[in-house]
Coordinates of C-alpha atoms in Angstrom, one line a residue:
D1 CA 74.4 91.9 116.3
E2 CA 70.8 92.7 117.3
N3 CA 71.0 90.4 120.3
M4 CA 74.3 92.0 121.2
G5 CA 72.6 95.4 121.3
Q6 CA 70.0 94.0 123.7
F7 CA 72.8 92.6 125.8
W8 CA 74.7 95.9 125.9
A9 CA 71.5 97.8 126.8
G10 CA 70.8 95.3 129.6
I11 CA 74.2 95.8 131.1
G12 CA 73.6 99.6 130.9
G13 CA 70.6 99.2 133.2
C14 CA 73.0 98.4 136.1
K15 CA 73.3 102.0 137.2
Q16 CA 75.3 101.4 140.3
L17 CA 78.2 99.5 138.7
E18 CA 81.6 100.6 139.8
A19 CA 83.6 98.0 137.9
L20 CA 82.7 96.0 134.9
T21 CA 84.5 93.1 133.3
I22 CA 83.2 91.6 130.2
L23 CA 85.1 88.7 128.5
L24 CA 84.0 88.1 125.0
G25 CA 87.1 86.7 123.4
D26 CA 87.0 84.0 120.7
N27 CA 83.5 84.8 119.3
Q28 CA 82.2 86.6 116.3
I29 CA 81.8 90.2 117.6
T30 CA 81.8 92.7 114.9
D31 CA 82.2 96.5 114.5
E32 CA 78.4 96.9 114.7
S33 CA 78.5 95.2 118.2
L34 CA 81.1 97.8 119.3
R35 CA 79.0 100.7 118.0
Q36 CA 75.9 99.3 119.9
F37 CA 78.1 98.9 123.1
G38 CA 79.3 102.5 122.8
Q39 CA 75.8 103.8 122.2
A40 CA 74.3 101.8 125.1
I41 CA 77.1 102.8 127.5
G42 CA 76.8 106.4 126.5
E43 CA 73.0 106.5 126.9
C44 CA 72.9 105.0 130.3
A45 CA 76.0 107.0 131.5
L46 CA 77.1 104.7 134.3
V47 CA 78.1 107.6 136.6
H48 CA 79.6 105.3 139.3
M49 CA 81.9 103.2 137.0
E50 CA 85.5 103.6 137.8
S51 CA 87.0 100.6 136.0
L52 CA 86.1 98.9 132.8
K53 CA 87.8 95.7 131.4
L54 CA 86.6 94.6 128.0
C55 CA 88.2 91.5 126.3
L56 CA 87.3 91.2 122.6
R57 CA 90.3 89.2 121.5
S58 CA 89.9 86.9 118.5
N59 CA 86.8 88.3 117.0
Q60 CA 85.9 89.9 113.7
I61 CA 86.7 93.6 114.5
I62 CA 88.1 95.8 111.8
G63 CA 87.9 98.9 114.0
G64 CA 85.6 101.2 112.0
T65 CA 83.5 101.9 115.1
L66 CA 86.2 102.0 117.7
E67 CA 85.9 105.8 118.0
Q68 CA 82.1 105.5 118.7
M69 CA 82.7 102.9 121.3
V70 CA 85.3 105.0 123.1
K71 CA 83.1 108.1 123.0
G72 CA 80.3 106.1 124.6
I73 CA 82.7 104.9 127.3
G74 CA 83.8 108.5 127.8
A75 CA 80.2 109.2 129.2
C76 CA 81.2 107.3 132.3
A77 CA 82.4 110.5 134.1
R78 CA 84.3 108.7 137.0
L79 CA 86.1 106.2 134.8
A80 CA 89.7 106.1 135.9
C81 CA 90.9 102.7 134.5
L82 CA 90.2 101.4 131.0
N83 CA 91.5 98.0 129.9
L84 CA 90.8 96.9 126.3
D85 CA 92.0 93.7 124.7
L86 CA 91.5 93.9 121.0
S87 CA 94.2 91.5 120.1
Y88 CA 93.9 89.0 117.2
N89 CA 91.4 91.0 115.2
R90 CA 91.8 93.0 112.0
I91 CA 92.1 96.5 113.3
T92 CA 93.7 99.0 110.7
D93 CA 95.9 102.0 110.9
A94 CA 93.0 104.3 110.4
S95 CA 91.2 102.8 113.3
V96 CA 94.1 103.3 115.6
A97 CA 94.3 107.0 114.8
Q98 CA 90.5 107.3 115.4
F99 CA 90.8 105.4 118.7
G100 CA 93.7 107.8 119.8
A101 CA 91.7 110.8 119.0
A102 CA 88.6 109.5 120.9
I103 CA 90.7 108.6 123.9
K104 CA 92.3 112.0 123.9
G105 CA 88.8 113.6 123.6
C106 CA 87.5 111.6 126.6
A107 CA 90.5 112.3 128.7
V108 CA 90.5 116.0 128.1
M109 CA 86.7 116.4 128.6
R110 CA 86.5 114.2 131.7
S111 CA 90.1 114.4 133.2
K112 CA 89.5 111.3 135.2
L113 CA 91.2 108.6 133.0
T114 CA 94.5 107.8 134.8
G115 CA 95.1 104.2 133.6
L116 CA 94.8 102.8 130.1
A117 CA 95.8 99.3 129.0
L118 CA 95.4 98.6 125.3
N119 CA 96.3 95.3 123.7
L120 CA 96.4 95.5 119.9
R121 CA 98.6 92.5 119.3
A122 CA 98.3 90.7 115.9
N123 CA 96.1 93.1 114.0
A124 CA 96.7 95.0 110.7
I125 CA 98.6 97.9 112.1
S126 CA 101.7 99.4 110.3
D127 CA 103.7 102.5 110.8
A128 CA 101.0 104.7 109.0
N129 CA 99.4 106.4 112.0
L130 CA 101.4 105.1 115.0
G131 CA 103.1 108.4 115.4
L132 CA 99.7 110.3 115.5
F133 CA 98.3 107.8 117.9
G134 CA 101.2 108.3 120.3
Y135 CA 100.8 112.0 120.1
Q136 CA 97.1 111.8 120.8
I137 CA 97.6 109.5 123.8
G138 CA 100.4 111.9 125.0
R139 CA 97.8 114.6 125.3
C140 CA 96.0 112.8 128.0
A141 CA 97.8 114.6 130.8
E142 CA 96.1 112.8 133.7
L143 CA 97.4 109.3 132.6
T144 CA 99.6 107.8 135.3
R145 CA 99.5 104.1 134.0
L146 CA 99.8 103.2 130.4
A147 CA 100.3 99.8 128.9
L148 CA 100.3 99.4 125.0
V149 CA 100.7 96.1 123.2
F150 CA 101.5 96.2 119.5
R151 CA 103.2 92.8 119.0
D152 CA 102.9 90.9 115.8
N153 CA 101.8 93.7 113.6
K154 CA 103.5 95.3 110.7
I155 CA 105.5 98.0 112.5
A156 CA 108.9 98.9 111.4
G157 CA 111.6 100.7 113.3
K158 CA 110.7 104.1 111.9
A159 CA 107.4 104.1 113.7
L160 CA 109.2 104.0 117.1
A161 CA 111.2 107.1 116.1
D162 CA 108.0 108.9 115.2
F163 CA 105.9 107.7 118.2
G164 CA 104.4 110.7 119.9
E165 CA 105.0 113.2 117.0
G166 CA 101.7 114.6 115.6

């Protein structure tokens, strides 16, 4: 995780980036690495970045630091499109609620995020906080493009009825 912190900090030194794609699927990335990424991106405030694609599928992410990562990403004031692939990890219900709150906070503060693609396929998500997550995402008034993938989790039909209710 220490080396990943240096990696994230190095990427943050590219101050003129407008688009960033990082594909780190099928590795051993942990929650600590996500925290470091959020911290590094937040500190460097990539003011020109409009698009971020981060693939972290099939790693060791539980999601305890998703909120910190998203808050760091939120420092990118011109970010319009965020694409996160967190499929095939171990992300929990609590983490999904925290993620929704952080996205809502970034979108409300910055009012630039118009596109969000979030792949949470095959994690440990149930009905518990899905309604709250939908409500929080629904508070992002500037969103014009939204893609959510929740396949292969533990979601029952009731969650769909509650989706978007706070």
